[in-house]
Tab-separated table of C-alpha atoms in Angstrom:
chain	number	residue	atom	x	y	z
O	1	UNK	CA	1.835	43.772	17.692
O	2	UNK	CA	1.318	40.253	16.987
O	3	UNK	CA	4.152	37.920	16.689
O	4	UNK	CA	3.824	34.880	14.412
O	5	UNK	CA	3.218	31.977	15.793
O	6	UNK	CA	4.876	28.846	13.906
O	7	UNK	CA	3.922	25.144	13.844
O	8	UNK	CA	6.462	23.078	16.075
O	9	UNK	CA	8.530	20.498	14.896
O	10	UNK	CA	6.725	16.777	14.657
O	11	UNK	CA	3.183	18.241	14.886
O	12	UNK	CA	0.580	17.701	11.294
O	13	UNK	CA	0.121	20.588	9.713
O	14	UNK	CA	-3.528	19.874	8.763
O	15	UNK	CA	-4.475	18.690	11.735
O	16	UNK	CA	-3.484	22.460	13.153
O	17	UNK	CA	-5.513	24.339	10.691
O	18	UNK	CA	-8.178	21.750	10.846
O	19	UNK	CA	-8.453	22.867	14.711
O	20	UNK	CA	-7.997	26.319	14.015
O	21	UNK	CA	-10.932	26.534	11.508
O	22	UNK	CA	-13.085	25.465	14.275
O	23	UNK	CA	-12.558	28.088	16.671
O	24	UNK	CA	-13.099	30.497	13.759
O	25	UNK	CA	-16.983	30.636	14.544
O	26	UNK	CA	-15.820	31.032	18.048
O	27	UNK	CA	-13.108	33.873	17.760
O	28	UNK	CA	-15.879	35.600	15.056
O	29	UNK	CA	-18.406	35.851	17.754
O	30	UNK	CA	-15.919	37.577	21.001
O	31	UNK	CA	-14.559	40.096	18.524
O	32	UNK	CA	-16.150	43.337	17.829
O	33	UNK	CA	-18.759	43.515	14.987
O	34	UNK	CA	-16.267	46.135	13.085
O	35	UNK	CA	-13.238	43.396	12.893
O	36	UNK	CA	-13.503	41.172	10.311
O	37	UNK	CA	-11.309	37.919	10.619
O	38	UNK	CA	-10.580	35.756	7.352
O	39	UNK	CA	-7.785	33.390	6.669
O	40	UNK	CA	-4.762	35.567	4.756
O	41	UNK	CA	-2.899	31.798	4.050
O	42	UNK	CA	-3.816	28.175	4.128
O	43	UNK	CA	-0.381	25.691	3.720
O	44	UNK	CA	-2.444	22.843	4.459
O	45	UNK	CA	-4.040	23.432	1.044
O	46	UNK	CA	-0.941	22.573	-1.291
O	47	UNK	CA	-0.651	19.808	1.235
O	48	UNK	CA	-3.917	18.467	0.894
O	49	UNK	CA	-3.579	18.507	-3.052
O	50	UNK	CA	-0.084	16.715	-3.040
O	51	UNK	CA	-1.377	13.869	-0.467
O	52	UNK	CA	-4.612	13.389	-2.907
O	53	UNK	CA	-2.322	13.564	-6.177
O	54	UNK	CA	-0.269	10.330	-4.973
O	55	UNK	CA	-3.325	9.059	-3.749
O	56	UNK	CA	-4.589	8.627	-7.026
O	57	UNK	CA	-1.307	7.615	-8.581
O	58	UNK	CA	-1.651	4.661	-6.084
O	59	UNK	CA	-4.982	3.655	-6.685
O	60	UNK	CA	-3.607	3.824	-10.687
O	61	UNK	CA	-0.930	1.549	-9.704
O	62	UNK	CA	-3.104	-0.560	-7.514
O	63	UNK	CA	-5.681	-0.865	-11.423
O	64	UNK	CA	-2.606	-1.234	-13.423
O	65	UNK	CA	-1.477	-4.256	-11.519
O	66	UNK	CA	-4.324	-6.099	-11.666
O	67	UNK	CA	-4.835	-5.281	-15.169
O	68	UNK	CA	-1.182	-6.814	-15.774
O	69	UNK	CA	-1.738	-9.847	-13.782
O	70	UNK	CA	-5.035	-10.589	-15.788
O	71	UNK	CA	-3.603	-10.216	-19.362
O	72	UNK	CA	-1.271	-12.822	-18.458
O	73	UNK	CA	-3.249	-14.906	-16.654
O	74	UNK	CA	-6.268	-14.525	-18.741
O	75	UNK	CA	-8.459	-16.081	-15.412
O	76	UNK	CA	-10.779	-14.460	-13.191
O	77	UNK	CA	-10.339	-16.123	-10.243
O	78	UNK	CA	-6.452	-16.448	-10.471
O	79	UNK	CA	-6.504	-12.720	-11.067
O	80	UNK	CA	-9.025	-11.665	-7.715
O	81	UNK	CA	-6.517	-14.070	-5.584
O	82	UNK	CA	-2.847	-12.124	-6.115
O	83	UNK	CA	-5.142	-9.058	-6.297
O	84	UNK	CA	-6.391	-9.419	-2.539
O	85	UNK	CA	-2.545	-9.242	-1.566
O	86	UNK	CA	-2.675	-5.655	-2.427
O	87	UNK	CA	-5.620	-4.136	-0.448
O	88	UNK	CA	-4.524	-6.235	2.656
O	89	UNK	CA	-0.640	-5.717	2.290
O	90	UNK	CA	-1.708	-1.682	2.459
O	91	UNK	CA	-4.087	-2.377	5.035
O	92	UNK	CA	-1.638	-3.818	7.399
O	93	UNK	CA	0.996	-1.317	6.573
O	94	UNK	CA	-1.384	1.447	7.541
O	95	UNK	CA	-1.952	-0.330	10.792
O	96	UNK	CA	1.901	-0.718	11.247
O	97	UNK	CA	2.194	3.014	10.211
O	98	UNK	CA	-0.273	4.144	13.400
O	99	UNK	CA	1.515	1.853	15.712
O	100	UNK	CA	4.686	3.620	14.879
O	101	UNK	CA	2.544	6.989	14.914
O	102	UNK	CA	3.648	7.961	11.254
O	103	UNK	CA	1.267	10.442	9.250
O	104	UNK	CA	0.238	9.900	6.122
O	105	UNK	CA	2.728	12.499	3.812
O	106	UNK	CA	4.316	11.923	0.201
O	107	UNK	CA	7.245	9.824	1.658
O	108	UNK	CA	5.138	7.658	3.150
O	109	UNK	CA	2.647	7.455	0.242
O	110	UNK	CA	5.410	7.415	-1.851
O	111	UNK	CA	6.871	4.377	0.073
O	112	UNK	CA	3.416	2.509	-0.617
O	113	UNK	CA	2.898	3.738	-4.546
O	114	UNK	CA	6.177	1.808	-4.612
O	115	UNK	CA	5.105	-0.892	-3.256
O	116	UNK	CA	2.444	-1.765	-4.922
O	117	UNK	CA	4.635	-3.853	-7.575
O	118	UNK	CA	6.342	-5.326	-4.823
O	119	UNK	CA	3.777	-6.880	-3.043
O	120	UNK	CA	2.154	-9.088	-5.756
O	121	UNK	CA	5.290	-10.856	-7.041
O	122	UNK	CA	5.156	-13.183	-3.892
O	123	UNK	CA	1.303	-14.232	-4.601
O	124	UNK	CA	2.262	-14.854	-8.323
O	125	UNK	CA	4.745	-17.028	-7.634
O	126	UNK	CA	2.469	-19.222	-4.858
O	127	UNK	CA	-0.280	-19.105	-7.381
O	128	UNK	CA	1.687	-20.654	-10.304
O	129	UNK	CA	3.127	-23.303	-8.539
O	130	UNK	CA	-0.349	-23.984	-6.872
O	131	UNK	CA	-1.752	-24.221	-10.609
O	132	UNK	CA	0.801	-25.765	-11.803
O	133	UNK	CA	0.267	-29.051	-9.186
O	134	UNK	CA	-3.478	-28.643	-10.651
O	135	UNK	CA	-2.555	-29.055	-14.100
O	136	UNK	CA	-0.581	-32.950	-12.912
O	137	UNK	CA	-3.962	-33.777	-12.137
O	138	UNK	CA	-3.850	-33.326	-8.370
O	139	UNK	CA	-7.577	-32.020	-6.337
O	140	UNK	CA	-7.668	-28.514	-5.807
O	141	UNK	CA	-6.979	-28.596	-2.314
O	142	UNK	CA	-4.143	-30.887	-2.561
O	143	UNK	CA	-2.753	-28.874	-5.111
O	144	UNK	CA	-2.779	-25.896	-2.821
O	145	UNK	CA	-1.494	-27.345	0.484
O	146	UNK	CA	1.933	-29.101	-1.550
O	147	UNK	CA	1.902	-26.322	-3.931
O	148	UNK	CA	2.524	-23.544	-0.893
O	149	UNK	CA	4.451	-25.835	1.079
O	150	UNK	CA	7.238	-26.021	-1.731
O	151	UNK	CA	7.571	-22.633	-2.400
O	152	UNK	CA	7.363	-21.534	1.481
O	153	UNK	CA	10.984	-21.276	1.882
O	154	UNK	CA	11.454	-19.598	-1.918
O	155	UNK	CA	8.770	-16.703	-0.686
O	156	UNK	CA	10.669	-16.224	2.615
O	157	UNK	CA	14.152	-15.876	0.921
O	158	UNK	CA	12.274	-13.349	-1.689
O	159	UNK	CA	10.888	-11.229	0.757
O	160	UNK	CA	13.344	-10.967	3.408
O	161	UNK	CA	16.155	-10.274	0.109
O	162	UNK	CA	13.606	-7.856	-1.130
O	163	UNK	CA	13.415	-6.172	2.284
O	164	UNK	CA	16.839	-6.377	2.868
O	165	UNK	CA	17.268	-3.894	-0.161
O	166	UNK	CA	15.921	-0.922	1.956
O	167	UNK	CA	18.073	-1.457	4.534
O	168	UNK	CA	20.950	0.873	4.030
O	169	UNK	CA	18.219	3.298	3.379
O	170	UNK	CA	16.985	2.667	6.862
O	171	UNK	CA	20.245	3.338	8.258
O	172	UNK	CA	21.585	6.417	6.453
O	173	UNK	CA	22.723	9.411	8.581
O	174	UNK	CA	21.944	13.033	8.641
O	175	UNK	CA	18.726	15.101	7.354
O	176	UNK	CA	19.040	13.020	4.141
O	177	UNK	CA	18.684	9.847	6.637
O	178	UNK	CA	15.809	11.145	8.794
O	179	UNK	CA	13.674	12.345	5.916
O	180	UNK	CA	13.627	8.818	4.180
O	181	UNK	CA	13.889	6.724	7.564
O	182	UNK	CA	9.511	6.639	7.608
O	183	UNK	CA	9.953	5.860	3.628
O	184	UNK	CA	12.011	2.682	4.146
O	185	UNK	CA	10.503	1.758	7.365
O	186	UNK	CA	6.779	1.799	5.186
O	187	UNK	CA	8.129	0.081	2.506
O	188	UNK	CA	9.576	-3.126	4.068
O	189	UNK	CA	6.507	-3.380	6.610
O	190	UNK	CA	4.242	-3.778	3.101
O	191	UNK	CA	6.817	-6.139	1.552
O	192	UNK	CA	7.585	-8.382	5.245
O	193	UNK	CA	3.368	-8.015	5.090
O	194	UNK	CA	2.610	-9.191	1.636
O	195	UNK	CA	5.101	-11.976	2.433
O	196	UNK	CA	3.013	-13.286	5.094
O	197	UNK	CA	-0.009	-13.173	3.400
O	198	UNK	CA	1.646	-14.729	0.739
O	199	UNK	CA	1.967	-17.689	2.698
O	200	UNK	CA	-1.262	-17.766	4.227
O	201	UNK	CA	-4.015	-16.316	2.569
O	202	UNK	CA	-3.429	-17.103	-0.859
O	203	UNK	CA	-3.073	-20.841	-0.758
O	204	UNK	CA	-6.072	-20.842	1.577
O	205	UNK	CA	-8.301	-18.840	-1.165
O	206	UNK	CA	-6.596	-21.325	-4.293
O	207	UNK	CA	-7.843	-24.418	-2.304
O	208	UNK	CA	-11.469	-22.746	-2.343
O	209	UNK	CA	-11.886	-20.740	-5.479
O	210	UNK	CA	-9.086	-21.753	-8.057
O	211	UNK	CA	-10.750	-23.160	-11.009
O	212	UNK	CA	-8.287	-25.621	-12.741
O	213	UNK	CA	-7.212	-24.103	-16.106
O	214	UNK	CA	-9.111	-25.153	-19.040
O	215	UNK	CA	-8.387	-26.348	-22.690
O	216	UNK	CA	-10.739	-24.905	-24.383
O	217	UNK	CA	-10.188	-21.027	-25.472
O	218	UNK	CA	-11.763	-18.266	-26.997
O	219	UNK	CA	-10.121	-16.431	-29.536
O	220	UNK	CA	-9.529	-13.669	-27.917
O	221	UNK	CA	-7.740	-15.990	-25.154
O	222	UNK	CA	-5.581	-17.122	-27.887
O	223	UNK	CA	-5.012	-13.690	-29.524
């Protein structure tokens, strides 16, 4: 008789039968020729597929952003710049989420789907005030530097409030508590992230690659 092993608690379920279908060839080759040994049931399957499904409902989020920000702003350049805050505000929280040692699951992919509107609202704000110093006539540069100053202490107030929000969410007892502690913990690492980049990469790339807006419009522009 066999007893059935289970997976312990805190250990990745793919990463077990990722291990186990490498001794397969192994176990295959110390067993008589007569056994045959197949896999009866794979749960990291259905886990695979739901981690891939929100996946793509990020990356959908991630095109649907940037497609929003660019019918408004109707500029190339002051689309790319608020745009970078995304890729590097995920990048970061990934890097936060291995530091904590968090696995990527639907909460936590969840968390960053989420996020994705969050994180943009901060280089919006910098950009339009940066333009918006362009547009008084001031050099590009300039514009940037005074323009970010200014709105420095607006950003941090929006971020930290913004963060703040997930708080209680943080703190909540019980299994209800512990299932959504990674989810708020993922969530204000990307928005205290995009807040910082906020502040530092997106004036940097509006003093280099911010064309000043221009008077003259297609009319498409104007439709």
């Amino acid at each position: 008789n066999l007893r059935p092993q289970l997976r312990q608690p805190g250990t990745n379920t793919v990463d077990i039968v990722d291990r186990i279908k490498k001794l397969l060839p192994q176990l295959r080759t110390q067993i008589p020729p007569a056994v045959g040994l197949e896999i009866f049931y794979d749960r990291s399957d259905s886990i695979r597929e739901s981690v891939n499904d929100v996946e793509f409902t990020l990356l959908l989020a991630v095109a649907l952003v940037i497609l929003v920000i660019f019918v408004f702003l109707r500029n190339i350049s002051a689309t790319i710049i608020p745009s970078l805050a995304l890729p590097l505000s995920i990048v970061g929280t990934f890097a936060a989420m291995s530091l904590f040692g968090y696995n990527i699951d639907n909460l936590s992919m969840m968390a960053l789907t989420l996020a994705v509107g969050f994180v943009v609202d901060d280089a919006i704000v910098v950009l339009e005030n940066v333009v918006r110093h362009m547009e008084m006539g001031k050099p590009r540069f300039e514009a940037a530097l005074e323009g970010g100053r200014e709105i420095a202490f607006t950003i941090l107030s929006m971020t930290l409030s913004l963060a703040a929000v997930f708080l209680p969410v943080l703190f909540m007892s019980g299994i209800i508590g512990r299932l959504f502690h990674e989810f708020a913990v993922v969530i204000m690492t990307a928005i205290l992230i995009s807040g910082f980049v906020s502040l530092s990469l997106t004036p940097m790339l509006c003093s280099r690659f911010l064309k000043p807006p221009s008077e003259h419009h297609n009319a498409l522009y104007r439709a």
